[in-house]
Amino acid sequence: MKNIRKEAIEYMKRAEILIKRLLQVLLKRLNVKDIDKEMEHMLMGATRLNFNYYPKCPNPELTAGVGRHSDISTITILLQDDSGGLYVRREGSEADSWIHVPPVTDALVINVGDVLQIMSNGLYKSVEHRVLPNKNKNRISIPIFVNPGPDAIIGPQPQVLETGEKPRYKQVLYSDYFNHFFSKPHDGKKAIEFAKIL
Ligand SMILES: O=C(O)CCC(=O)C(=O)O
Ligand SMILES: [Fe+2]
């Protein structure tokens, strides 16, 4: 396999411009106007790139692909090929209702992750999603997980609570949240309960 380290680093570097712009816009809605160094560390201190490969499978219903989960990022920038297979769950539906995210040439999929849900005290909602493998086509996807630094403390932002809104989430160390998520199999949006004030 060709060594694509250089291309991957270049891709991340270019994506950083988009990531910063998106976070600026999203945080403005939370009354956070200035993203200083500390805030930047909380939002994107440990950004990472993954490569997912889903070999074709004659019986997709017998395999998991990626089980239902939400990402534990602030946001995820997802590049998918033209195979299809990514589904998002319709928020608020009691019965399971999944919407296919069709591949669009030259378009990226932007997912809200749990960290942004926690920081916004629930104003933004992380999207539950899953991947079903394809019957007759291999699939590749390349997500950039925009994650906080492991030592960042994440919680509802003071600017969001200024109106007197009650905090719904605790302040948690991001590495604790990360370890909690990876200590269990994917289970929808269960992980966020780790940070919930009950
Ligand atoms: O392959 C995809 O489209 C999404 C993968 C995914 O959800 C993940 O890696 O967290
Ligand atoms: Fe995901």
XYZ file of C-alpha atoms and ligand atoms in Angstrom:
209
model
C 0.000 0.000 0.000
C 1.185 3.484 -0.859
C 2.402 5.521 2.078
C -0.096 8.361 2.357
C 1.235 9.980 5.521
C 2.111 13.193 3.692
C -1.320 13.468 2.037
C -3.087 12.723 5.320
C -1.179 15.458 7.159
C -1.829 17.895 4.324
C -5.551 17.033 4.370
C -5.755 17.663 8.115
C -3.905 20.941 7.761
C -6.343 22.166 5.114
C -9.359 20.913 7.046
C -8.243 22.969 10.035
C -9.337 26.160 8.258
C -12.849 24.750 7.817
C -12.934 23.351 11.363
C -12.041 26.711 12.884
C -14.632 28.533 10.803
C -17.382 26.039 11.688
C -16.536 26.162 15.396
C -16.528 29.959 15.326
C -20.044 30.008 13.885
C -21.345 27.278 16.203
C -19.841 28.907 19.307
C -21.163 32.334 18.386
C -24.668 30.935 18.864
C -23.568 30.016 22.416
C -22.439 33.595 23.018
C -18.798 32.547 22.947
C -17.358 35.218 20.701
C -13.675 34.802 21.201
C -11.998 31.425 20.807
C -8.809 31.909 22.832
C -6.035 29.335 23.202
C -7.690 27.608 26.157
C -11.022 27.370 24.347
C -9.256 26.111 21.229
C -7.663 23.350 23.329
C -11.095 22.412 24.655
C -12.638 22.331 21.207
C -9.906 20.818 19.066
C -6.863 20.003 21.210
C -6.557 16.431 19.948
C -7.916 16.316 16.427
C -7.431 12.944 14.782
C -7.929 11.308 11.421
C -9.257 7.764 10.970
C -9.502 5.489 7.983
C -12.483 3.129 7.951
C -12.679 0.217 5.550
C -15.881 -1.793 5.160
C -15.380 -4.844 2.947
C -18.441 -5.756 0.897
C -20.653 -8.328 2.521
C -23.214 -10.578 0.815
C -25.439 -10.511 3.930
C -25.205 -6.954 5.325
C -28.016 -7.626 7.794
C -25.802 -10.193 9.551
C -22.950 -7.749 10.198
C -22.621 -4.583 12.219
C -20.525 -2.268 10.046
C -20.378 0.356 12.767
C -23.004 -0.016 15.476
C -25.220 2.869 16.525
C -23.339 5.575 18.400
C -22.697 9.278 18.541
C -19.153 10.586 18.195
C -17.413 11.863 21.310
C -15.992 14.802 19.389
C -17.033 18.428 19.272
C -17.687 17.946 15.575
C -16.696 15.290 13.041
C -15.795 16.090 9.445
C -16.553 13.007 7.397
C -15.395 12.240 3.888
C -17.200 9.245 2.414
C -16.759 7.575 -0.957
C -19.655 7.003 -3.348
C -20.850 3.666 -1.890
C -23.383 4.856 0.672
C -24.294 3.051 3.888
C -24.213 5.794 6.536
C -27.480 6.336 8.387
C -28.466 8.954 10.975
C -31.215 8.436 13.502
C -34.182 10.749 13.427
C -33.992 12.651 16.705
C -36.938 12.213 19.031
C -38.403 9.203 17.276
C -39.536 6.497 19.680
C -39.429 3.750 17.107
C -36.168 3.471 15.221
C -36.161 5.676 12.176
C -32.953 5.911 10.163
C -32.222 8.325 7.359
C -29.654 7.431 4.728
C -26.948 10.056 4.168
C -26.406 9.838 0.418
C -22.870 10.441 -0.802
C -22.598 13.773 -2.618
C -19.533 14.356 -4.778
C -17.107 16.853 -3.220
C -19.316 17.270 -0.130
C -18.353 16.563 3.464
C -20.693 15.340 6.196
C -20.481 17.372 9.397
C -21.658 15.621 12.565
C -22.242 17.265 15.920
C -20.576 15.212 18.656
C -21.267 14.707 22.374
C -18.773 17.349 23.492
C -20.658 20.097 21.678
C -23.920 18.805 23.152
C -22.411 19.001 26.650
C -20.780 22.412 26.106
C -24.030 23.863 24.745
C -26.050 22.346 27.622
C -28.100 20.414 25.076
C -28.797 23.191 22.577
C -26.825 21.287 19.967
C -27.544 17.582 19.852
C -25.022 14.973 18.841
C -26.276 12.827 16.011
C -26.711 9.099 16.472
C -25.505 7.190 13.447
C -24.482 3.783 12.165
C -23.011 2.187 9.070
C -24.327 -0.821 7.186
C -21.873 -2.524 4.863
C -22.608 -2.749 1.177
C -23.629 -5.955 -0.598
C -21.342 -5.663 -3.577
C -18.980 -2.756 -3.031
C -16.187 -2.071 -0.563
C -16.516 1.244 1.219
C -13.974 3.689 2.623
C -14.692 6.637 4.872
C -12.278 9.117 6.403
C -13.515 10.982 9.469
C -11.669 13.760 11.224
C -12.642 13.664 14.881
C -12.284 17.151 16.283
C -11.635 16.164 19.898
C -10.698 18.155 23.000
C -7.253 17.724 24.501
C -7.293 14.784 26.977
C -6.688 17.138 29.925
C -9.512 19.521 28.956
C -12.420 19.891 31.355
C -15.643 19.918 29.379
C -19.006 21.132 30.619
C -21.783 23.611 29.837
C -20.202 26.958 29.028
C -20.805 29.839 31.459
C -22.058 31.990 28.563
C -24.843 29.446 27.974
C -25.865 29.386 31.625
C -25.896 33.180 31.948
C -29.630 33.255 31.282
C -30.247 31.231 34.450
C -30.572 27.941 32.576
C -29.831 24.951 34.839
C -26.751 22.919 33.902
C -27.721 19.498 32.572
C -24.184 18.179 32.478
C -21.289 18.004 34.929
C -17.775 19.193 34.319
C -15.839 16.113 33.216
C -12.251 15.459 32.279
C -12.251 14.628 28.575
C -9.917 11.639 28.980
C -12.400 10.164 31.495
C -15.223 10.605 28.986
C -13.059 9.081 26.240
C -12.100 6.071 28.379
C -15.698 5.552 29.450
C -16.847 5.527 25.804
C -14.212 3.028 24.716
C -14.708 0.749 27.742
C -18.089 -0.382 26.369
C -19.487 -1.540 23.040
C -21.290 1.182 21.046
C -24.776 1.678 22.441
C -26.510 4.615 20.825
C -26.245 7.774 22.900
C -25.691 5.983 26.234
C -22.194 7.406 26.740
C -23.454 10.929 27.350
C -25.201 9.759 30.535
C -21.712 9.668 32.034
C -21.793 13.479 32.050
C -25.489 13.971 32.791
C -26.679 15.552 36.031
C -29.416 13.156 37.092
O -18.055 5.385 7.954
C -18.806 6.293 8.239
O -19.493 6.891 7.398
C -18.945 6.750 9.669
C -17.966 6.120 10.587
C -18.199 6.502 12.001
O -19.300 6.733 12.417
C -17.058 6.639 12.917
O -15.937 6.273 12.532
O -17.280 7.139 14.032
Fe -19.190 7.939 14.176
